[in-house]
Amino acid sequence: MDPIVLAAGTALVTAMATDAWQSARDGAVALWRKVRPEQAEVVEAELVEVREQVLRARGEGDADTEQALAGSWQVRLQQLLRADPSLAGEVRRVLDEVLTPALEPADQERVGSLVMKATASGHGRVYQAGRDQTIHEK
């Protein structure tokens, strides 16, 4: 699964338990309006319902339910990217500008650790790995 999707799904569900959940909801609905506008209203209603589930899970200390809800939204976001791969930049923008700022610092770090960022200029190279990496160059 795309790392941006993993981070965005987690951040979306985590943001549902914050005061900024409405902006998180609006960001997610905007993604659907671009790819599947006919589903946007249904998605918006589902996000409201999922927020209630997240709040209930948090109140009961049920981290497994919250994780399962995040997984569900990760799958849905992945389906959007499959339908329109050019949407990846927009998912990244919503993650960076809407979802992540809605989170507490500890949650921001947890979500940020799901996505590795690198920039190279000129003829530079960037190698990143979450674990093992082998590079063969001539």
PDB file of C-alpha atoms in Angstrom:
ATOM      1  CA  MET A   1       0.000   0.000   0.000  1.00  0.00           C
ATOM      2  CA  ASP A   2       1.220   3.506  -0.773  1.00  0.00           C
ATOM      3  CA  PRO A   3       2.940   5.060   2.290  1.00  0.00           C
ATOM      4  CA  ILE A   4       1.028   8.310   1.763  1.00  0.00           C
ATOM      5  CA  VAL A   5      -2.231   6.375   1.937  1.00  0.00           C
ATOM      6  CA  LEU A   6      -1.129   4.642   5.146  1.00  0.00           C
ATOM      7  CA  ALA A   7      -0.262   7.976   6.732  1.00  0.00           C
ATOM      8  CA  ALA A   8      -3.371   9.769   5.437  1.00  0.00           C
ATOM      9  CA  GLY A   9      -5.770   7.051   6.600  1.00  0.00           C
ATOM     10  CA  THR A  10      -4.191   6.989  10.041  1.00  0.00           C
ATOM     11  CA  ALA A  11      -4.135  10.782  10.299  1.00  0.00           C
ATOM     12  CA  LEU A  12      -7.750  11.062   9.129  1.00  0.00           C
ATOM     13  CA  VAL A  13      -9.062   8.691  11.780  1.00  0.00           C
ATOM     14  CA  THR A  14      -6.802  10.164  14.480  1.00  0.00           C
ATOM     15  CA  ALA A  15      -7.952  13.695  13.573  1.00  0.00           C
ATOM     16  CA  MET A  16     -11.562  12.631  14.048  1.00  0.00           C
ATOM     17  CA  ALA A  17     -10.993  12.717  17.804  1.00  0.00           C
ATOM     18  CA  THR A  18      -9.737  16.314  17.730  1.00  0.00           C
ATOM     19  CA  ASP A  19     -11.424  19.715  17.693  1.00  0.00           C
ATOM     20  CA  ALA A  20     -10.260  20.109  14.085  1.00  0.00           C
ATOM     21  CA  TRP A  21     -12.135  17.065  12.846  1.00  0.00           C
ATOM     22  CA  GLN A  22     -14.407  19.145  10.589  1.00  0.00           C
ATOM     23  CA  SER A  23     -11.459  20.376   8.529  1.00  0.00           C
ATOM     24  CA  ALA A  24     -10.189  16.776   8.355  1.00  0.00           C
ATOM     25  CA  ARG A  25     -13.620  15.678   7.139  1.00  0.00           C
ATOM     26  CA  ASP A  26     -13.731  18.496   4.575  1.00  0.00           C
ATOM     27  CA  GLY A  27     -10.271  17.547   3.270  1.00  0.00           C
ATOM     28  CA  ALA A  28     -11.284  13.929   2.810  1.00  0.00           C
ATOM     29  CA  VAL A  29     -14.574  14.811   1.144  1.00  0.00           C
ATOM     30  CA  ALA A  30     -12.725  17.131  -1.261  1.00  0.00           C
ATOM     31  CA  LEU A  31     -10.622  14.166  -2.427  1.00  0.00           C
ATOM     32  CA  TRP A  32     -13.757  12.181  -3.210  1.00  0.00           C
ATOM     33  CA  ARG A  33     -15.327  15.121  -5.042  1.00  0.00           C
ATOM     34  CA  LYS A  34     -12.357  15.104  -7.438  1.00  0.00           C
ATOM     35  CA  VAL A  35     -12.481  11.412  -8.310  1.00  0.00           C
ATOM     36  CA  ARG A  36     -15.947  10.162  -7.398  1.00  0.00           C
ATOM     37  CA  PRO A  37     -18.197  13.190  -6.901  1.00  0.00           C
ATOM     38  CA  GLU A  38     -21.300  11.032  -6.837  1.00  0.00           C
ATOM     39  CA  GLN A  39     -20.016   9.410  -3.615  1.00  0.00           C
ATOM     40  CA  ALA A  40     -18.943  12.582  -1.791  1.00  0.00           C
ATOM     41  CA  GLU A  41     -22.136  13.061   0.234  1.00  0.00           C
ATOM     42  CA  VAL A  42     -22.194   9.416   1.301  1.00  0.00           C
ATOM     43  CA  VAL A  43     -18.517   9.609   2.304  1.00  0.00           C
ATOM     44  CA  GLU A  44     -19.219  12.747   4.320  1.00  0.00           C
ATOM     45  CA  ALA A  45     -22.015  10.988   6.233  1.00  0.00           C
ATOM     46  CA  GLU A  46     -19.800   7.938   6.778  1.00  0.00           C
ATOM     47  CA  LEU A  47     -17.043  10.133   8.207  1.00  0.00           C
ATOM     48  CA  VAL A  48     -19.481  11.539  10.764  1.00  0.00           C
ATOM     49  CA  GLU A  49     -20.474   7.992  11.736  1.00  0.00           C
ATOM     50  CA  VAL A  50     -16.839   6.857  11.937  1.00  0.00           C
ATOM     51  CA  ARG A  51     -16.033   9.821  14.160  1.00  0.00           C
ATOM     52  CA  GLU A  52     -18.655   8.596  16.629  1.00  0.00           C
ATOM     53  CA  GLN A  53     -17.045   5.136  16.548  1.00  0.00           C
ATOM     54  CA  VAL A  54     -13.577   6.630  17.106  1.00  0.00           C
ATOM     55  CA  LEU A  55     -14.766   8.701  20.050  1.00  0.00           C
ATOM     56  CA  ARG A  56     -16.500   5.676  21.563  1.00  0.00           C
ATOM     57  CA  ALA A  57     -13.392   3.516  21.039  1.00  0.00           C
ATOM     58  CA  ARG A  58     -11.182   6.138  22.664  1.00  0.00           C
ATOM     59  CA  GLY A  59     -13.560   6.429  25.585  1.00  0.00           C
ATOM     60  CA  GLU A  60     -13.408   2.670  26.081  1.00  0.00           C
ATOM     61  CA  GLY A  61      -9.632   2.465  25.536  1.00  0.00           C
ATOM     62  CA  ASP A  62     -10.223   0.303  22.454  1.00  0.00           C
ATOM     63  CA  ALA A  63      -7.144   0.960  20.313  1.00  0.00           C
ATOM     64  CA  ASP A  64      -7.881  -2.071  18.108  1.00  0.00           C
ATOM     65  CA  THR A  65     -11.135  -0.566  16.841  1.00  0.00           C
ATOM     66  CA  GLU A  66      -9.438   2.741  16.071  1.00  0.00           C
ATOM     67  CA  GLN A  67      -6.681   0.899  14.206  1.00  0.00           C
ATOM     68  CA  ALA A  68      -9.249  -1.107  12.240  1.00  0.00           C
ATOM     69  CA  LEU A  69     -11.092   2.092  11.276  1.00  0.00           C
ATOM     70  CA  ALA A  70      -7.810   3.619  10.085  1.00  0.00           C
ATOM     71  CA  GLY A  71      -7.169   0.498   8.006  1.00  0.00           C
ATOM     72  CA  SER A  72     -10.582   0.792   6.427  1.00  0.00           C
ATOM     73  CA  TRP A  73      -9.918   4.388   5.361  1.00  0.00           C
ATOM     74  CA  GLN A  74      -6.458   3.458   4.117  1.00  0.00           C
ATOM     75  CA  VAL A  75      -8.057   0.928   1.776  1.00  0.00           C
ATOM     76  CA  ARG A  76     -10.579   3.499   0.578  1.00  0.00           C
ATOM     77  CA  LEU A  77      -7.874   6.085  -0.086  1.00  0.00           C
ATOM     78  CA  GLN A  78      -5.828   3.471  -1.947  1.00  0.00           C
ATOM     79  CA  GLN A  79      -8.850   2.808  -4.166  1.00  0.00           C
ATOM     80  CA  LEU A  80      -9.022   6.520  -4.983  1.00  0.00           C
ATOM     81  CA  LEU A  81      -5.374   6.510  -6.024  1.00  0.00           C
ATOM     82  CA  ARG A  82      -5.911   3.450  -8.171  1.00  0.00           C
ATOM     83  CA  ALA A  83      -8.781   5.228  -9.904  1.00  0.00           C
ATOM     84  CA  ASP A  84      -6.686   8.361 -10.408  1.00  0.00           C
ATOM     85  CA  PRO A  85      -2.935   8.066  -9.640  1.00  0.00           C
ATOM     86  CA  SER A  86      -2.486  11.787 -10.274  1.00  0.00           C
ATOM     87  CA  LEU A  87      -4.412  12.343  -7.034  1.00  0.00           C
ATOM     88  CA  ALA A  88      -1.320  11.344  -4.978  1.00  0.00           C
ATOM     89  CA  GLY A  89      -0.148  14.953  -4.795  1.00  0.00           C
ATOM     90  CA  GLU A  90      -3.537  16.062  -3.517  1.00  0.00           C
ATOM     91  CA  VAL A  91      -3.578  13.300  -0.887  1.00  0.00           C
ATOM     92  CA  ARG A  92      -0.120  14.456   0.206  1.00  0.00           C
ATOM     93  CA  ARG A  93      -1.313  18.081   0.366  1.00  0.00           C
ATOM     94  CA  VAL A  94      -4.345  17.175   2.485  1.00  0.00           C
ATOM     95  CA  LEU A  95      -2.099  15.091   4.749  1.00  0.00           C
ATOM     96  CA  ASP A  96       0.471  17.879   5.159  1.00  0.00           C
ATOM     97  CA  GLU A  97      -1.825  20.900   5.272  1.00  0.00           C
ATOM     98  CA  VAL A  98      -5.055  19.614   6.826  1.00  0.00           C
ATOM     99  CA  LEU A  99      -4.733  16.294   8.633  1.00  0.00           C
ATOM    100  CA  THR A 100      -1.315  16.451  10.273  1.00  0.00           C
ATOM    101  CA  PRO A 101      -1.795  19.982  11.698  1.00  0.00           C
ATOM    102  CA  ALA A 102      -5.030  18.772  13.339  1.00  0.00           C
ATOM    103  CA  LEU A 103      -3.108  16.225  15.414  1.00  0.00           C
ATOM    104  CA  GLU A 104      -1.365  16.462  18.763  1.00  0.00           C
ATOM    105  CA  PRO A 105       2.461  16.562  18.483  1.00  0.00           C
ATOM    106  CA  ALA A 106       2.871  12.899  19.516  1.00  0.00           C
ATOM    107  CA  ASP A 107       0.328  11.823  16.892  1.00  0.00           C
ATOM    108  CA  GLN A 108       1.992  14.052  14.278  1.00  0.00           C
ATOM    109  CA  GLU A 109       5.286  12.286  14.884  1.00  0.00           C
ATOM    110  CA  ARG A 110       3.674   8.843  14.716  1.00  0.00           C
ATOM    111  CA  VAL A 111       1.936   9.655  11.426  1.00  0.00           C
ATOM    112  CA  GLY A 112       5.025  11.419  10.046  1.00  0.00           C
ATOM    113  CA  SER A 113       7.128   8.348  10.731  1.00  0.00           C
ATOM    114  CA  LEU A 114       4.994   6.433   8.233  1.00  0.00           C
ATOM    115  CA  VAL A 115       6.241   8.645   5.413  1.00  0.00           C
ATOM    116  CA  MET A 116       9.890   9.163   4.568  1.00  0.00           C
ATOM    117  CA  LYS A 117      10.778  12.378   2.769  1.00  0.00           C
ATOM    118  CA  ALA A 118      13.904  13.226   0.808  1.00  0.00           C
ATOM    119  CA  THR A 119      15.010  15.864  -1.653  1.00  0.00           C
ATOM    120  CA  ALA A 120      17.971  15.876  -3.993  1.00  0.00           C
ATOM    121  CA  SER A 121      19.135  18.756  -6.122  1.00  0.00           C
ATOM    122  CA  GLY A 122      21.344  18.778  -9.141  1.00  0.00           C
ATOM    123  CA  HIS A 123      22.656  15.307  -9.854  1.00  0.00           C
ATOM    124  CA  GLY A 124      22.363  14.125  -6.266  1.00  0.00           C
ATOM    125  CA  ARG A 125      20.898  10.793  -5.315  1.00  0.00           C
ATOM    126  CA  VAL A 126      18.687   9.875  -2.427  1.00  0.00           C
ATOM    127  CA  TYR A 127      18.463   6.393  -0.973  1.00  0.00           C
ATOM    128  CA  GLN A 128      15.912   5.636   1.716  1.00  0.00           C
ATOM    129  CA  ALA A 129      14.898   2.466   3.429  1.00  0.00           C
ATOM    130  CA  GLY A 130      12.656   1.562   6.294  1.00  0.00           C
ATOM    131  CA  ARG A 131      14.874  -1.425   6.862  1.00  0.00           C
ATOM    132  CA  ASP A 132      17.362  -3.325   4.676  1.00  0.00           C
ATOM    133  CA  GLN A 133      18.615  -1.802   1.465  1.00  0.00           C
ATOM    134  CA  THR A 134      21.035  -3.063  -1.183  1.00  0.00           C
ATOM    135  CA  ILE A 135      22.303  -0.779  -3.912  1.00  0.00           C
ATOM    136  CA  HIS A 136      24.259  -1.993  -6.922  1.00  0.00           C
ATOM    137  CA  GLU A 137      25.802   0.737  -9.042  1.00  0.00           C
ATOM    138  CA  LYS A 138      28.160   0.532 -11.995  1.00  0.00           C
TER     139      LYS A 138
END
